[in-house]
Tab-separated table of C-alpha atoms and ligand atoms in Angstrom:
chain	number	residue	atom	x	y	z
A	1	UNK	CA	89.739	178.910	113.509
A	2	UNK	CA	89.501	177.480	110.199
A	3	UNK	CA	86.273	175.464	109.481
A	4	UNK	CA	86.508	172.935	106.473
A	5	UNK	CA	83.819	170.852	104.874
A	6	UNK	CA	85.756	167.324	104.525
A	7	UNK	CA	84.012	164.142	102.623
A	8	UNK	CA	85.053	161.018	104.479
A	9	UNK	CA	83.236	158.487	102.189
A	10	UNK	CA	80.167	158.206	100.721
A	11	UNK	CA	77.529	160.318	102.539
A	12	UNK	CA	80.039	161.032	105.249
A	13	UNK	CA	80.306	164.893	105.044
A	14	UNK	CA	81.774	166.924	108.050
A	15	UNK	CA	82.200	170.372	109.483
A	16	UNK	CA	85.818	169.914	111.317
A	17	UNK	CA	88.511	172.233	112.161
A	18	UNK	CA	91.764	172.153	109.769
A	19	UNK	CA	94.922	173.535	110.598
A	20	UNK	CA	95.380	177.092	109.108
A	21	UNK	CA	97.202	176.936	106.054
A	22	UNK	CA	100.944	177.716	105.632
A	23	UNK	CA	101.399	180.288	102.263
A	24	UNK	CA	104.334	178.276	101.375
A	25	UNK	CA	106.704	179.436	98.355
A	26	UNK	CA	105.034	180.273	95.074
A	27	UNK	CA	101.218	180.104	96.939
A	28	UNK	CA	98.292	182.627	98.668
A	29	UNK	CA	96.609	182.137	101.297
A	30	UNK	CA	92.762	182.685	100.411
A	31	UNK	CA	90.194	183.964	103.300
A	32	UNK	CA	87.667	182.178	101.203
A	33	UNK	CA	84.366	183.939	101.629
A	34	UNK	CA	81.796	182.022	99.816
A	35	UNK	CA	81.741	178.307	98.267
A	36	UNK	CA	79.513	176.706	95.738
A	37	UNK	CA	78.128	173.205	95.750
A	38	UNK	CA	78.963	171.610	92.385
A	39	UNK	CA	77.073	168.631	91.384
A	40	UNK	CA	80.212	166.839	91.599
A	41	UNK	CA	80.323	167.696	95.462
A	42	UNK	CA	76.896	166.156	95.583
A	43	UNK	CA	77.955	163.147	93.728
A	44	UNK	CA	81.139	162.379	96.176
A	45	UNK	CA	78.324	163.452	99.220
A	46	UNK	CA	76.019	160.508	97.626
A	47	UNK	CA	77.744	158.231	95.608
A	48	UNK	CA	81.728	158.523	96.853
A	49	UNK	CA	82.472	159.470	93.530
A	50	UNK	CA	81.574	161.307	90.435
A	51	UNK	CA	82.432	159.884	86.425
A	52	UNK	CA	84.766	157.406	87.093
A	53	UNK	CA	86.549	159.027	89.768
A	54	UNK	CA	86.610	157.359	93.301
A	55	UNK	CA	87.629	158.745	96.995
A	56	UNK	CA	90.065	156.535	98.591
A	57	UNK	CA	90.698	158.837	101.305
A	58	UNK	CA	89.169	161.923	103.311
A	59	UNK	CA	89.152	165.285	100.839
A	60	UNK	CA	88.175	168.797	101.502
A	61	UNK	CA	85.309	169.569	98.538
A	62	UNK	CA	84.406	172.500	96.466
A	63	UNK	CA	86.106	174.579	93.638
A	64	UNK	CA	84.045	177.091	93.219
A	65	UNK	CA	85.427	179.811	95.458
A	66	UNK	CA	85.809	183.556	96.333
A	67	UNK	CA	87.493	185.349	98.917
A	68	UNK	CA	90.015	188.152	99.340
A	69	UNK	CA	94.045	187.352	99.495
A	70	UNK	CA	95.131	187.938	102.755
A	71	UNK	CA	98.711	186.289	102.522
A	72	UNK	CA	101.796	185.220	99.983
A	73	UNK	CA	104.378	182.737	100.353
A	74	UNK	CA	108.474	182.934	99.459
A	75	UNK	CA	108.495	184.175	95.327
A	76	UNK	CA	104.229	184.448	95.007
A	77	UNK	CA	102.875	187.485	93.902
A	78	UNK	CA	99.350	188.676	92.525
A	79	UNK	CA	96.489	191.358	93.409
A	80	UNK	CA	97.423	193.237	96.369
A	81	UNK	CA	96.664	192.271	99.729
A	82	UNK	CA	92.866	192.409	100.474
A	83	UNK	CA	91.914	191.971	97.208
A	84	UNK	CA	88.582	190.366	96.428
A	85	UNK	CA	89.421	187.133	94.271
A	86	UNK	CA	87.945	184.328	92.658
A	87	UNK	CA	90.192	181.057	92.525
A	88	UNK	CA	90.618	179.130	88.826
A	89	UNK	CA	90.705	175.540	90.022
A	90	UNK	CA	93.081	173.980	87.782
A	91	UNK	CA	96.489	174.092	87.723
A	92	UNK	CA	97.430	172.223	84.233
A	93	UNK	CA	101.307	171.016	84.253
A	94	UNK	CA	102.121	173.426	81.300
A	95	UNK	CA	104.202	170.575	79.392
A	96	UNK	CA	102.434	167.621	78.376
A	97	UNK	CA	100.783	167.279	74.492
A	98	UNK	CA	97.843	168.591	75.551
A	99	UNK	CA	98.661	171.843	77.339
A	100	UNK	CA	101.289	172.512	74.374
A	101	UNK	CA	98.327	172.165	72.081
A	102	UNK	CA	96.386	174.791	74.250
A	103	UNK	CA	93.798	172.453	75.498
A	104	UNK	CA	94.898	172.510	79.220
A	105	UNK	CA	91.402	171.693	80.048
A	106	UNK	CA	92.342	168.089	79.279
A	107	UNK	CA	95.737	168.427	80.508
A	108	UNK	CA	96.709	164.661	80.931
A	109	UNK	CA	98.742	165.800	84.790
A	110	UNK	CA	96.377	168.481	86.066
A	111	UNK	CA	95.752	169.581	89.312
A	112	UNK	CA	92.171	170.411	89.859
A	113	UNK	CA	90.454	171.509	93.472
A	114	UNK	CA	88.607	169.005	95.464
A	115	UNK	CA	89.026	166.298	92.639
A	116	UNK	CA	89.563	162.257	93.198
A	117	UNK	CA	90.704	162.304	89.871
A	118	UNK	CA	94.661	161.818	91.063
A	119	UNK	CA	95.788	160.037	94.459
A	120	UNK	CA	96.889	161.504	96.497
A	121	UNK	CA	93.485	163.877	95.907
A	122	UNK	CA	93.804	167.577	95.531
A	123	UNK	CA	92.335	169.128	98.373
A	124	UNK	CA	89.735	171.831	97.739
A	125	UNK	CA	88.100	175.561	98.572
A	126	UNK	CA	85.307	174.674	101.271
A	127	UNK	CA	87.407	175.618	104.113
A	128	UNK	CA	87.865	179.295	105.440
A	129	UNK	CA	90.916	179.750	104.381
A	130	UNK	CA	92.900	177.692	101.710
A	131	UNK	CA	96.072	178.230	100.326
A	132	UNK	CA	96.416	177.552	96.536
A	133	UNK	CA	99.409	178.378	94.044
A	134	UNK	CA	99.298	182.195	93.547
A	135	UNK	CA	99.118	182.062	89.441
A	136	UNK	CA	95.157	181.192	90.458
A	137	UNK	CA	94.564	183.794	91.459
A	138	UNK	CA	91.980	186.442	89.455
A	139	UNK	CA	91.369	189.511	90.943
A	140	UNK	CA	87.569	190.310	90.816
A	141	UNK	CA	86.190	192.787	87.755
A	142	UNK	CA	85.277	196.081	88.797
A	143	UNK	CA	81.450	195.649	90.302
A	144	UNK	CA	81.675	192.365	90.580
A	145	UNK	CA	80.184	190.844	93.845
A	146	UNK	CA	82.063	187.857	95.415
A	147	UNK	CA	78.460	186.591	95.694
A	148	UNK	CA	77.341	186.356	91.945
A	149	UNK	CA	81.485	185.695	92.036
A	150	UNK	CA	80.874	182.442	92.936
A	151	UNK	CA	79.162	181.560	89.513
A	152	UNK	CA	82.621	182.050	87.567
A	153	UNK	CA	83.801	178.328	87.567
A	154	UNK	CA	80.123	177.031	86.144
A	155	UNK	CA	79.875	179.183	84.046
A	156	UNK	CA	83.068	178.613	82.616
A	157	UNK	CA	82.209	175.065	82.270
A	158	UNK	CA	79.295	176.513	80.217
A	159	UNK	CA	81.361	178.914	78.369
A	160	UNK	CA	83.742	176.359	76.847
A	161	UNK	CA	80.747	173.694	76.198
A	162	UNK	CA	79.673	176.923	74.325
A	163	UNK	CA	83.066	177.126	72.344
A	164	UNK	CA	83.476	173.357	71.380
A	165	UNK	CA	79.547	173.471	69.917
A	166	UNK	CA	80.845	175.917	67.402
A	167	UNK	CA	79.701	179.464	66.548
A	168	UNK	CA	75.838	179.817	67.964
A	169	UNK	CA	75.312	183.084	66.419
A	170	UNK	CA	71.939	183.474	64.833
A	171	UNK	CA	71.563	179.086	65.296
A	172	UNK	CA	68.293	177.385	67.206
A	173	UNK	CA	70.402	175.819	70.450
A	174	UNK	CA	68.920	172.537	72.407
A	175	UNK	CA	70.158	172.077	76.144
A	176	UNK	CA	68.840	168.760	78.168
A	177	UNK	CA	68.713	169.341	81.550
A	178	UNK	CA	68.399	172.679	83.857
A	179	UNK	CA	70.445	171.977	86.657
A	180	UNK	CA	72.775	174.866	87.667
A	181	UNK	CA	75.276	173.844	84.405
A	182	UNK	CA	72.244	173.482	81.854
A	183	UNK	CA	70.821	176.992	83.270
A	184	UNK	CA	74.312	178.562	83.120
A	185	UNK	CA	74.669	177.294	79.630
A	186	UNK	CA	71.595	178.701	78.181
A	187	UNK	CA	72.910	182.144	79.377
A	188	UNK	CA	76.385	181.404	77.616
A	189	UNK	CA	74.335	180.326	74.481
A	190	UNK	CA	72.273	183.486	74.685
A	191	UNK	CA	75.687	185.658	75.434
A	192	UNK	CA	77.122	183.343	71.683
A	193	UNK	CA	73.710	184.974	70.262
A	194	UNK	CA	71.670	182.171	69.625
A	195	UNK	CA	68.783	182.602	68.063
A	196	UNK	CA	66.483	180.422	69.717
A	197	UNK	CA	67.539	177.961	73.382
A	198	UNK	CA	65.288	175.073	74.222
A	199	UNK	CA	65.719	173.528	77.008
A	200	UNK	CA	64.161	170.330	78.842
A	201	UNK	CA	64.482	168.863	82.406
A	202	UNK	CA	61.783	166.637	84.332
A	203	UNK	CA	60.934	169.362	87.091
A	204	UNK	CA	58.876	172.416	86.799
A	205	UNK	CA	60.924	174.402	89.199
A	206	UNK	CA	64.237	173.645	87.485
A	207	UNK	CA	62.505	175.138	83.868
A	208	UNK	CA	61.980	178.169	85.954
A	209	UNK	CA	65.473	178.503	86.810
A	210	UNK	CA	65.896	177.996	83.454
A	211	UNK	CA	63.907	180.804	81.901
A	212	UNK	CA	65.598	183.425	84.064
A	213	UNK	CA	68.781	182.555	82.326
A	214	UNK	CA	67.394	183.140	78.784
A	215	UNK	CA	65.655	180.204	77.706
A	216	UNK	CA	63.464	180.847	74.628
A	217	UNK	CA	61.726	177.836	75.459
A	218	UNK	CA	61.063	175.568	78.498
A	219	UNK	CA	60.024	171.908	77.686
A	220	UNK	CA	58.538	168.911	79.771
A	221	UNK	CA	61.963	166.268	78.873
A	222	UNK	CA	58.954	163.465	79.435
A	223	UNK	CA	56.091	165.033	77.823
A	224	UNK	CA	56.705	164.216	73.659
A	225	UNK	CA	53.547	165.922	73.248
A	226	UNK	CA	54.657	169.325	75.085
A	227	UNK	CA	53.931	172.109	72.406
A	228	UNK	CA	57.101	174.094	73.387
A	229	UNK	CA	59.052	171.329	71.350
A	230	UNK	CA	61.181	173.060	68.807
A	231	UNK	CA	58.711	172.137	65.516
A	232	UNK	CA	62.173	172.123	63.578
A	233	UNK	CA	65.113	169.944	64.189
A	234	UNK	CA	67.730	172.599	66.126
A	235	UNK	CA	71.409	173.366	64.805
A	236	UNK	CA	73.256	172.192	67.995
A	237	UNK	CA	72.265	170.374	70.976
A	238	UNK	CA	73.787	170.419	74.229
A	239	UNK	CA	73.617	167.589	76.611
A	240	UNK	CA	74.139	169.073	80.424
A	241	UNK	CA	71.927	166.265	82.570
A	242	UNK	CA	74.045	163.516	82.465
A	243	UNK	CA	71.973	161.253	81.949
A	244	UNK	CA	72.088	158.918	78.602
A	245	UNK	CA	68.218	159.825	77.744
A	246	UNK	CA	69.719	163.387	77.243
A	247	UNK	CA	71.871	162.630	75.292
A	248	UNK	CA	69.236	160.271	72.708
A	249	UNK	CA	67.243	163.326	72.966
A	250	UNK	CA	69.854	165.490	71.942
A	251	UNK	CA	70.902	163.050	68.914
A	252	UNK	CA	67.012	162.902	67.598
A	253	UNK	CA	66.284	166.119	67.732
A	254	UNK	CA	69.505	168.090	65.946
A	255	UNK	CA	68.881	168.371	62.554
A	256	UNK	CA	71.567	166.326	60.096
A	257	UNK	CA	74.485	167.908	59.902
A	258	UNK	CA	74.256	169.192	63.570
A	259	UNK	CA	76.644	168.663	66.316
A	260	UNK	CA	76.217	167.532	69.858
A	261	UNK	CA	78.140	168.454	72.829
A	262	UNK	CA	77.856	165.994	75.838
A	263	UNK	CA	78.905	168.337	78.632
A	264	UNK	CA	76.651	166.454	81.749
A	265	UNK	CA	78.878	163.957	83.283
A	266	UNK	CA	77.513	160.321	82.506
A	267	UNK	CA	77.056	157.499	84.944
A	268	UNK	CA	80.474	154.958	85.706
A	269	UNK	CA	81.193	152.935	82.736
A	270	UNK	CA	79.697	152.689	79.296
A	271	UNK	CA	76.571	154.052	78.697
A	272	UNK	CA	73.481	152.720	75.797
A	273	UNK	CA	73.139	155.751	73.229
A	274	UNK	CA	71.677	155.629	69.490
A	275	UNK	CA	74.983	155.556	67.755
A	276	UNK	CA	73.442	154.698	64.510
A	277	UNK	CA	72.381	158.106	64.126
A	278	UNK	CA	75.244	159.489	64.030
A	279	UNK	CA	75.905	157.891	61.376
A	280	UNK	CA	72.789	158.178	59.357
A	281	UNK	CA	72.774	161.842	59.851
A	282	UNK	CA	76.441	162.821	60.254
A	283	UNK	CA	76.141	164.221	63.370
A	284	UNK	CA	79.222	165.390	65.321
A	285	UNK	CA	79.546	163.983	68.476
A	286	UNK	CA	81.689	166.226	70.726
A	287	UNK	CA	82.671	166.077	74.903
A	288	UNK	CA	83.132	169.370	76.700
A	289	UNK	CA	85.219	168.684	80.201
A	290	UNK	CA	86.254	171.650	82.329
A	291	UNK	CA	87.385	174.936	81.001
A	292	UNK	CA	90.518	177.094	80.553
A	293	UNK	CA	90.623	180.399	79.607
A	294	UNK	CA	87.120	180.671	79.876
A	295	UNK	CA	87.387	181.534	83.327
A	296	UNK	CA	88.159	185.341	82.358
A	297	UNK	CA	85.374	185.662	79.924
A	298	UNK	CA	82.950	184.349	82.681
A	299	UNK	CA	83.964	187.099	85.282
A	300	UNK	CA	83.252	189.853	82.348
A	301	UNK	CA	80.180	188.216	82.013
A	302	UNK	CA	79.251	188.129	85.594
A	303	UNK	CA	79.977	191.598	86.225
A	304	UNK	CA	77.981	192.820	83.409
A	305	UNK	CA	74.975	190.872	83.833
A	306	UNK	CA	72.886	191.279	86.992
A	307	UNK	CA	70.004	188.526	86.008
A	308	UNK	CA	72.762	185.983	87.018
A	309	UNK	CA	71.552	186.305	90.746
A	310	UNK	CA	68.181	184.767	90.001
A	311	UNK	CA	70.477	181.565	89.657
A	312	UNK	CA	71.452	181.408	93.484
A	313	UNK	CA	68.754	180.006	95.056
A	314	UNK	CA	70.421	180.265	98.809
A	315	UNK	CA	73.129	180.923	100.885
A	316	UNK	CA	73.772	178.784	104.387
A	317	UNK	CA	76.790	179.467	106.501
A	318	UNK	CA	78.940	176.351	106.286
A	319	UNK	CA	78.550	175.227	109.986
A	320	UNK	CA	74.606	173.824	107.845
A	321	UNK	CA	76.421	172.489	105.157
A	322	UNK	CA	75.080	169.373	105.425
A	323	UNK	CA	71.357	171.199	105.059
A	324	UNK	CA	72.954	172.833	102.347
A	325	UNK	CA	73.783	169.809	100.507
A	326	UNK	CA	70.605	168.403	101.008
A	327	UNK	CA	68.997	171.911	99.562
A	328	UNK	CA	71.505	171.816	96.881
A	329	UNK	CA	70.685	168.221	95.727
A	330	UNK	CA	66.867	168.717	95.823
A	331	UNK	CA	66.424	170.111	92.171
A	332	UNK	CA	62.778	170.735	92.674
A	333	UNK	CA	63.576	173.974	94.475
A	334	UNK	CA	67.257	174.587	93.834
A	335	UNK	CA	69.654	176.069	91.495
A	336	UNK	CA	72.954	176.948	93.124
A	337	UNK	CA	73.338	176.560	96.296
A	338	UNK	CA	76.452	178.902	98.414
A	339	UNK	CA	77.916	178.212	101.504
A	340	UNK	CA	79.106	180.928	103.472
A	341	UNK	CA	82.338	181.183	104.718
A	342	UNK	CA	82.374	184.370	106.626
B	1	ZN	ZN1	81.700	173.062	89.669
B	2	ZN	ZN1	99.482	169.298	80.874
């Protein structure tokens, strides 16, 4: 039986039976094993959308998955049968301006799991078996769990916000918000060899999460007068709450000169930031959507760094995902959340 986790509308999540995928030519079929709640899941869960992306019909979430390849269709090949894998969620179309100029993460005619972005939507992972085109396939490093697996697609996100901030070797690093993506990008930053990571959020808990990854510095995001504010303006800033007072933080506090990434997806529409600074201080403004190759260099990373675990904060079996939704959205005690496939 194959048990999916299917978004109906907004806050209209359900457990249901799917039919079990056909391989079909060029694709694997994935026993997925475990599943991670994004906080785009969350926001199709609560809101029926995330960015400015709608649902107009019934879509199987999650794209953060890892399994083992149990089946190929007509012309597919990749790791061997019973192969532990981890599944890249995009599949950019390879010919449009953008993927020619090697940004497929902005690939104008992507395909990307469990995303409203197109109509019909692409279906995702959070089923127990999925079958996705076989060139997504990435067979798992040596020693690397399918559990601590399941970070590889946020921390890719991570990894590339990384890359578009420029080279954070020896530079004082600023990250508002420690969600999952802010906590997974103060480990890239510390990976890039930054000399010093700040980072800010509203909860106590989340700051934990926070220092486990490698922050330098934990800060109250509503408390001006917390002492762990960096006395210095920083060298790059790195906006991961989504949230516009994130990203006025970030563009008062890097010093002149500095650049801002805004990697934290913002609310629908426009959104009220101080874009006078940016002038006055020639600050470069930069957006950080998705990944690419990055997805290679976060499985590396995975398997060679154990303190990743501290960043899963629970596992549910997926017949409680909607208890695991609710764990996953309540920020005052979680980081990632898993569901369990198995
Ligand atoms: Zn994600
Ligand atoms: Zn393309």
């Amino acid at each position: 039986m194959v048990l999916g986790c299917v978004i109906h509308g907004q806050g209209d999540l359900r457990v249901e039976e799917l039919p079990e995928p056909e391989p079909g030519p060029g694709r694997a079929v994935v026993a997925v094993r475990y599943g991670g709640i994004c906080g785009s899941d969350l926001h199709y869960h609560r809101h029926g959308g995330v960015g400015d992306f709608r649902l107009r019909e019934p879509m199987l979430l999650g794209h953060e998955v890892v399994g083992t390849v149990v089946a190929y269709g007509d012309g597919a090949t990749g790791p061997a049968l019973g192969t532990p894998v981890a599944v890249h969620p995009a599949t950019p179309c390879g010919v449009c301006p953008e993927c020619a100029d090697g940004r497929a993460n902005v690939c104008r005619d992507t395909r990307y799991l469990g995303s409203a972005a197109r109509f019909p939507h692409v279906q995702g992972g959070f089923a127990s078996r999925i079958a996705v085109p076989a060139v997504q396939l990435r067979a798992l490093p040596e020693g690397l769990e399918p559990r601590r697996a399941a970070l590889a697609e946020p921390l890719s996100v991570a990894l590339h916000a990384v890359r578009r901030a420029g080279d954070l070797a020896g530079r004082d690093v600023l990250v508002t918000g420690a969600g999952p993506i802010g906590c997974l990008t103060v480990a890239a930053a510390r990976a890039a060899g930054a000399a010093s990571i700040t980072v800010t959020d509203l909860l106590p808990r989340a700051l934990e999460f926070a220092a486990a990854a490698g922050a330098t510095a934990c800060v109250r995001a509503d408390d001006p007068d917390d002492p762990n504010w960096p006395s210095d303006e920083v060298d790059v800033a790195i906006e991961a709450s989504g949230v516009a007072a994130g990203l006025d933080t970030c563009l008062r506090r890097v010093r002149r000169g500095g650049a801002v990434v805004q990697l934290g997806m913002l609310p629908p529409g426009q959104s009220p930031f101080a874009g006078n600074l940016l002038v006055a201080r020639e600050i470069d403004l930069r957006g950080a959507f998705r990944f690419h190759a990055e997805f290679d260099d976060a499985l590396r990373l995975l398997a060679a760094e154990p303190s990743f675990d501290a960043l899963i904060s629970a596992v549910r079996p997926v017949r409680e995902a909607a208890e695991a939704f609710g764990q996953a959205a309540d920020r005052s005690q979680s980081c990632k959340v898993l569901l369990d496939f198995a």
